[in-house]
Amino acid sequence: MASPTHILSIPFDIKVQHWELQFIRAAVANDVLSKKPLFEAAGLATDYFHNHDEADDRDGRTVNRYPLIQYTEKNDYLCLLAVGPAVDALLFYLKHMPGRLQFRNRIVAMLPVLSYARFQHYTAEILEKPAKYQLRQWIGLQEHRHAIWKQTPRMEDRVQLLNEALLGSVKRMLTEGLNQSLDPAAECYLHDIFQADHTTYKKRQWRCFTLEFYSNLLLPAELGLGKGCSIGYGKLLAPASLIKAVPAFPDANARTGVL
């Protein structure tokens, strides 16, 4: 069995809307890059915060990998998630982040609510009974699958396409992000689609789904699947009974921004 992968979630006392997450990510990334010597002195990478090639002087091209720091919202408040090696980078940033952050036309106080910060110690495993999960705003159809979708009139064939895409998204999260292997017995199958519409991501239109699915895999809560998961797309919601989370800062006051 693989060693557990650590997942840290830290909520902030900052109300946000989904469309603002991309601008928060850019603002945090710029602030982190301004502190790069501090991170390097601590032996920590800064590219976890933005997934761009910092060695590329031309345009900072995007690195195609599962994002180990994700910007999402939880109950309409900002939440940052860090996975594996990025956990130490996020904890380090908490000690060096500015008191205020500007993005778009907003200036917000950077107040982490440490009493609600949580650690998950995750190991992939097959469940005795399949569990029901939710995915919110999942951009799961890659270009080739999206083309097939548009040419597929039968609903049962579209469902099969979504099942394959779901399993592919889960596999990428497990293997690239969580350093876990995908059990050959793993299954994902669609239960219900609540919403299917289009969204704009990186100046392109993508089909976006909010849905329920069953899987015989234990999956981590709140991480993202599919395109755009670094900025809140494809947020995975797990049954409360399966979430193995513990307080990250057990001595924190009820609401505090102080480490």
XYZ file of C-alpha atoms in Angstrom:
259
model
C 0.000 0.000 0.000
C 1.235 3.488 -0.868
C 2.165 5.953 1.855
C -0.530 8.505 2.713
C -0.523 11.779 0.799
C -1.111 14.891 2.864
C -3.757 17.400 1.751
C -4.076 20.736 3.543
C -7.113 23.006 3.213
C -7.018 26.537 4.621
C -10.112 28.754 4.438
C -9.839 32.545 4.483
C -12.231 35.139 5.808
C -12.676 36.470 2.269
C -15.990 36.209 0.441
C -15.452 35.309 -3.212
C -17.331 34.367 -6.342
C -16.131 31.598 -8.617
C -15.089 33.958 -11.428
C -12.754 35.821 -9.041
C -10.596 32.777 -8.281
C -8.437 33.170 -11.392
C -7.555 36.727 -10.342
C -6.803 35.691 -6.765
C -4.515 32.972 -8.109
C -2.660 35.494 -10.262
C -2.302 37.938 -7.362
C -1.016 35.269 -4.963
C 1.377 33.931 -7.603
C 2.815 37.396 -8.220
C 3.277 37.932 -4.494
C 4.956 34.538 -4.110
C 7.320 35.278 -7.005
C 8.304 38.551 -5.349
C 9.392 36.430 -2.370
C 11.138 33.748 -4.421
C 14.541 34.217 -2.699
C 12.856 33.469 0.640
C 11.315 30.278 -0.738
C 14.592 29.196 -2.342
C 16.474 29.770 0.918
C 13.958 27.457 2.590
C 14.351 24.864 -0.173
C 10.782 25.339 -1.415
C 9.453 25.703 -4.960
C 7.247 28.640 -5.945
C 5.765 27.216 -9.143
C 3.247 25.177 -7.143
C 1.251 28.403 -6.833
C 0.778 28.999 -10.557
C 1.869 25.998 -12.722
C 3.972 28.079 -15.108
C 7.546 27.484 -16.215
C 9.542 30.106 -14.312
C 12.608 29.336 -16.432
C 10.784 30.354 -19.627
C 11.618 34.026 -20.159
C 9.298 34.363 -23.148
C 5.809 33.913 -21.803
C 5.987 31.646 -18.750
C 4.293 28.791 -20.580
C 1.872 26.603 -18.658
C 3.242 23.328 -17.329
C 0.810 20.496 -18.070
C 0.525 18.795 -14.699
C -2.010 18.303 -11.952
C -2.008 21.501 -9.832
C -0.721 20.888 -6.314
C -2.095 24.192 -5.014
C -5.727 24.918 -5.833
C -7.844 28.014 -5.284
C -11.475 27.279 -4.575
C -14.436 28.549 -2.619
C -16.127 26.857 0.301
C -19.492 28.201 1.439
C -18.719 31.348 -0.598
C -15.358 31.899 1.138
C -11.877 31.538 -0.324
C -10.100 28.268 0.412
C -6.577 27.239 -0.590
C -5.706 23.559 -0.941
C -2.213 22.100 -1.059
C -1.230 18.545 -1.956
C 1.875 16.555 -1.050
C 5.096 18.570 -1.488
C 3.110 21.797 -1.887
C 1.864 21.602 1.714
C 5.145 22.937 3.095
C 5.145 25.711 0.488
C 1.658 26.848 1.500
C 2.506 26.731 5.212
C 5.614 28.811 4.497
C 3.559 31.330 2.550
C 1.166 31.738 5.485
C 4.077 33.114 7.490
C 5.173 35.535 4.757
C 1.996 36.581 2.976
C 0.972 40.248 2.951
C -1.621 41.659 5.289
C -3.636 42.749 2.266
C -3.951 41.464 -1.286
C -5.201 43.337 -4.339
C -6.922 41.625 -7.259
C -9.093 43.215 -9.913
C -10.834 46.120 -8.151
C -10.710 44.622 -4.650
C -8.284 44.916 -1.754
C -8.833 42.230 0.881
C -7.309 41.409 4.252
C -5.537 38.043 4.116
C -6.998 36.380 7.194
C -6.711 32.574 7.283
C -9.276 30.956 9.566
C -6.913 28.457 11.117
C -9.493 26.838 13.384
C -11.192 25.497 10.231
C -7.994 24.403 8.480
C -7.907 20.659 7.909
C -5.420 17.937 7.049
C -6.466 14.868 5.097
C -4.043 11.941 5.132
C -5.160 10.174 1.993
C -4.486 6.680 0.705
C -6.345 5.302 -2.310
C -8.366 2.215 -1.476
C -11.275 0.177 -2.796
C -14.448 0.534 -0.741
C -16.635 -2.386 0.275
C -19.646 -0.500 -1.090
C -19.624 2.189 -3.843
C -19.983 5.744 -2.550
C -21.877 8.632 -4.107
C -19.825 11.738 -4.937
C -20.658 15.109 -6.438
C -18.677 17.102 -8.979
C -19.294 20.806 -9.444
C -18.555 22.572 -12.729
C -16.444 19.742 -14.091
C -14.728 20.394 -17.438
C -14.060 16.737 -18.109
C -14.265 16.313 -21.871
C -10.909 16.859 -23.541
C -10.860 18.081 -27.137
C -11.146 14.641 -28.734
C -13.919 13.500 -26.379
C -15.789 16.763 -26.847
C -15.745 16.234 -30.614
C -17.100 12.697 -30.147
C -19.784 14.024 -27.769
C -21.110 16.462 -30.355
C -21.367 13.658 -32.914
C -23.032 11.200 -30.512
C -26.857 11.474 -30.448
C -27.628 8.485 -28.192
C -27.760 9.300 -24.484
C -26.431 5.896 -23.423
C -23.341 6.463 -25.574
C -22.846 9.905 -24.047
C -23.116 8.406 -20.561
C -20.427 5.881 -21.451
C -18.241 8.718 -22.702
C -18.696 10.570 -19.409
C -17.922 7.422 -17.399
C -14.637 7.016 -19.277
C -13.795 10.689 -18.806
C -14.579 10.485 -15.087
C -12.250 7.557 -14.573
C -9.576 9.358 -16.599
C -9.882 12.482 -14.440
C -9.679 10.413 -11.261
C -6.633 8.539 -12.546
C -4.820 11.789 -13.320
C -5.557 13.175 -9.854
C -4.367 9.994 -8.151
C -1.227 9.338 -10.173
C -0.021 12.866 -10.987
C -1.255 14.745 -7.950
C -1.483 12.323 -5.052
C 1.306 9.877 -5.909
C -1.152 7.000 -5.613
C -1.850 4.180 -8.040
C -5.209 3.397 -9.618
C -6.467 -0.047 -8.672
C -7.459 -2.040 -11.804
C -10.789 -2.767 -10.093
C -11.618 0.954 -9.799
C -14.934 2.061 -11.313
C -16.719 5.374 -11.797
C -20.206 5.629 -13.239
C -22.600 8.501 -13.687
C -25.704 8.701 -11.482
C -27.300 12.036 -12.353
C -26.539 15.295 -14.171
C -27.860 18.401 -12.432
C -26.496 20.951 -14.857
C -24.778 20.856 -18.241
C -23.835 24.149 -19.799
C -20.858 26.013 -21.231
C -18.152 28.021 -19.520
C -15.232 30.099 -20.732
C -11.831 28.856 -19.624
C -8.605 30.279 -21.078
C -10.607 32.172 -23.703
C -12.283 29.009 -24.997
C -15.759 27.572 -24.566
C -15.980 24.233 -22.749
C -18.856 21.976 -21.774
C -19.228 22.020 -18.008
C -21.115 19.513 -15.814
C -22.426 19.466 -12.266
C -23.262 15.850 -11.510
C -23.385 12.907 -9.141
C -21.470 9.694 -9.693
C -20.724 6.468 -7.885
C -17.268 5.029 -7.383
C -15.874 2.085 -5.478
C -12.787 4.223 -4.763
C -12.201 6.246 -1.645
C -11.639 9.749 -3.027
C -10.410 12.886 -1.236
C -12.842 15.706 -0.553
C -12.619 19.180 -2.089
C -9.829 18.562 -4.593
C -10.547 19.307 -8.238
C -10.862 17.075 -11.294
C -10.501 17.997 -14.964
C -9.578 21.256 -16.640
C -9.441 24.392 -14.532
C -9.245 22.532 -11.232
C -6.594 25.006 -10.056
C -9.316 27.688 -9.925
C -12.308 25.814 -8.576
C -13.636 23.841 -11.537
C -14.445 20.177 -10.970
C -14.635 20.393 -7.183
C -15.121 16.934 -5.675
C -17.572 16.566 -2.791
C -17.423 13.361 -0.764
C -19.847 11.875 1.780
C -19.084 13.176 5.272
C -18.704 9.615 6.549
C -15.727 9.080 4.225
C -13.833 12.291 4.958
C -10.812 11.517 7.115
C -9.789 15.034 8.133
C -8.188 16.362 11.311
C -7.596 19.942 12.501
C -4.379 21.328 11.037
C -3.932 23.802 13.893
C -5.665 22.251 16.925
C -4.582 25.092 19.233
C -6.033 27.859 17.037
C -8.703 30.131 18.469
C -12.253 29.983 17.119
C -11.422 32.595 14.462
C -7.860 33.751 14.084
C -5.472 34.835 11.382
C -2.410 34.350 13.564
C -0.082 31.374 13.297
